[in-house]
Amino acid sequence: MDPTQVPGRRERKKAATRQALSAAARRLFLERGFDKVTVAEIAEAADTAVSTLFVHFPGGKEALVLGDGAEREQALTAAVRERARGVSILQALQDFLATRGPFDPAPDPKARAVAQLVVSTPALRAYARTLWTGCETALVNVIAEQTGQNAGDLSLRLLARYVLEIPDIAGTEPDPPAALDTAFTHLRRGWPKL
């Protein structure tokens, strides 16, 4: 959509419904725990039907907290593509991850609670990992584009996979920001030119 155009009524209504469902889900999950809340309860709290919930969030309960991955993929590739001159690809990726979930140094209390919910709930943690690793092809392609390398290069695929596993591995450490630094220290040893 053209950013200068104002969304129509239908688009505004869809966005409002998505927001109401997501807000209701997060509130209920934080109050009672992810596993103790049903999709029917979420739909009721948002004053919608269960079928409407699945139209907006086909990924189910997990998607209500973490989305569908499209924003994540766009933001991840933008971090590489739009990095400042002189900033390495690895530094751009580390800087990007440092603002997300358990790595965020100064989250608001609600964001901190949601990050803790994700880390401590096996279904949410598994879904988050799936969303991250689902960005592999896009990350490989943007690194290849930025470096002039072939996207089929095993080295690029390995790097992308390692980067995308960091949130799941380092995000559960006692000190996630320190673990993030450690992970990228190791990556720089393997890919010193990136």
XYZ file of C-alpha atoms in Angstrom:
194
model
C 0.000 0.000 0.000
C 1.161 3.531 -0.763
C 2.271 5.075 2.573
C 0.578 8.351 1.646
C -2.806 6.682 1.334
C -5.009 6.387 4.377
C -6.159 2.801 4.955
C -9.790 2.173 4.102
C -12.442 1.213 6.601
C -12.043 -2.504 5.905
C -8.262 -2.394 6.456
C -8.705 -0.362 9.647
C -11.276 -2.839 10.929
C -8.980 -5.807 10.173
C -6.079 -4.094 11.927
C -8.266 -3.299 14.940
C -9.445 -6.912 15.147
C -5.873 -8.217 14.928
C -4.799 -5.761 17.630
C -7.711 -6.694 19.899
C -6.974 -10.407 19.542
C -3.267 -9.969 20.154
C -3.815 -7.691 23.151
C -6.372 -10.058 24.690
C -4.080 -13.044 24.171
C -1.052 -11.363 25.702
C -3.056 -10.146 28.681
C -4.534 -13.601 29.330
C -1.204 -15.381 28.785
C 0.581 -13.060 31.198
C -2.178 -13.427 33.792
C -2.646 -17.208 33.620
C 0.134 -18.723 31.530
C 0.154 -19.722 27.892
C -0.990 -23.317 28.397
C -3.932 -22.358 30.611
C -5.652 -20.150 28.023
C -7.787 -21.472 25.165
C -8.363 -19.874 21.785
C -12.059 -19.695 22.685
C -11.229 -17.583 25.749
C -9.054 -15.287 23.661
C -11.768 -14.859 21.032
C -14.334 -14.145 23.759
C -12.059 -11.560 25.422
C -11.599 -9.830 22.048
C -15.339 -10.093 21.259
C -14.765 -12.151 18.100
C -15.452 -15.674 16.919
C -12.847 -18.431 17.109
C -13.009 -18.698 13.312
C -12.147 -14.988 13.094
C -9.127 -15.565 15.322
C -7.811 -18.237 12.935
C -8.484 -16.055 9.886
C -6.227 -13.377 11.368
C -3.761 -15.737 13.078
C -3.617 -19.043 11.203
C -0.558 -19.963 13.293
C -2.839 -20.211 16.342
C -2.032 -19.147 19.890
C 1.701 -18.837 19.270
C 1.158 -16.410 16.393
C -0.903 -14.177 18.682
C 2.267 -13.494 20.653
C 4.961 -13.759 17.991
C 3.255 -12.929 14.693
C 3.763 -14.790 11.452
C 7.411 -14.008 10.824
C 6.960 -11.558 7.943
C 7.893 -8.509 10.058
C 10.847 -10.383 11.515
C 12.176 -11.324 8.068
C 11.725 -7.804 6.713
C 13.448 -6.231 9.721
C 16.295 -8.753 9.647
C 17.072 -8.233 5.974
C 16.705 -4.454 6.337
C 19.294 -4.548 9.144
C 21.813 -5.951 6.675
C 20.748 -4.028 3.588
C 20.391 -0.638 5.308
C 23.374 -0.799 7.654
C 25.520 2.310 7.907
C 28.590 2.610 5.753
C 31.535 0.876 7.416
C 29.365 -1.372 9.584
C 30.034 -5.057 8.957
C 27.232 -7.477 8.230
C 27.902 -9.352 11.465
C 27.843 -6.127 13.476
C 24.560 -5.123 11.834
C 23.051 -8.499 12.723
C 24.316 -8.320 16.299
C 22.968 -4.789 16.680
C 19.613 -5.931 15.305
C 19.338 -8.916 17.638
C 20.421 -6.769 20.597
C 17.096 -4.918 20.346
C 14.915 -8.029 20.300
C 13.245 -10.069 23.054
C 15.573 -11.212 25.826
C 18.516 -9.219 24.413
C 16.803 -5.818 24.665
C 18.769 -3.891 27.314
C 15.902 -1.609 28.306
C 12.532 -3.157 27.481
C 9.360 -1.766 28.920
C 7.923 -4.002 31.682
C 5.308 -5.550 29.387
C 7.891 -6.411 26.707
C 10.120 -7.934 29.386
C 7.213 -10.061 30.637
C 6.375 -11.225 27.099
C 10.034 -12.106 26.417
C 10.118 -14.114 29.650
C 6.859 -15.824 28.691
C 8.353 -16.874 25.340
C 11.593 -18.151 26.872
C 9.790 -20.097 29.604
C 7.015 -21.638 27.465
C 8.172 -24.606 25.353
C 5.514 -24.099 22.641
C 6.312 -20.396 22.276
C 10.047 -20.990 22.326
C 9.725 -23.657 19.606
C 7.508 -21.376 17.506
C 9.950 -18.477 17.906
C 12.795 -20.730 16.766
C 10.743 -21.767 13.728
C 10.112 -18.112 12.869
C 13.813 -17.287 13.143
C 15.022 -20.261 11.104
C 12.297 -19.538 8.565
C 14.282 -16.403 7.686
C 17.282 -18.439 6.524
C 16.774 -18.110 2.755
C 16.083 -14.380 2.978
C 19.159 -13.832 5.153
C 21.384 -15.891 2.840
C 20.091 -13.936 -0.152
C 20.692 -10.519 1.393
C 24.194 -11.467 2.555
C 24.962 -12.800 -0.935
C 23.573 -9.614 -2.475
C 25.665 -7.434 -0.172
C 28.908 -9.404 -0.610
C 28.666 -10.491 -4.247
C 28.883 -14.148 -3.209
C 26.730 -16.965 -4.539
C 23.592 -17.588 -2.458
C 24.195 -21.321 -2.879
C 27.529 -21.073 -1.043
C 27.472 -23.487 1.900
C 29.445 -21.000 3.992
C 26.683 -18.391 3.675
C 23.989 -20.925 4.513
C 25.940 -22.024 7.591
C 26.425 -18.448 8.732
C 22.749 -17.639 8.299
C 21.677 -20.724 10.239
C 24.113 -20.002 13.066
C 22.901 -16.407 13.346
C 19.270 -17.508 13.353
C 19.865 -20.067 16.121
C 21.320 -17.416 18.438
C 17.955 -16.182 19.804
C 17.005 -19.700 20.910
C 20.386 -20.591 22.387
C 21.716 -17.317 23.798
C 18.268 -15.968 24.698
C 17.865 -18.588 27.410
C 21.225 -17.990 29.079
C 21.312 -16.254 32.497
C 22.772 -13.120 30.844
C 21.347 -13.014 27.283
C 23.217 -9.846 26.163
C 26.556 -11.351 27.257
C 25.671 -14.610 25.507
C 24.840 -12.628 22.354
C 28.283 -11.003 22.491
C 29.925 -14.421 22.933
C 28.030 -15.875 19.979
C 29.095 -13.069 17.662
C 32.690 -13.248 18.898
C 32.740 -16.851 17.676
C 31.033 -15.978 14.380
C 33.627 -13.289 13.668
C 36.351 -15.905 14.008
C 34.720 -18.028 11.313
C 33.696 -15.165 9.028
C 36.235 -12.388 9.691
C 35.455 -10.542 6.440
C 31.746 -10.236 7.092
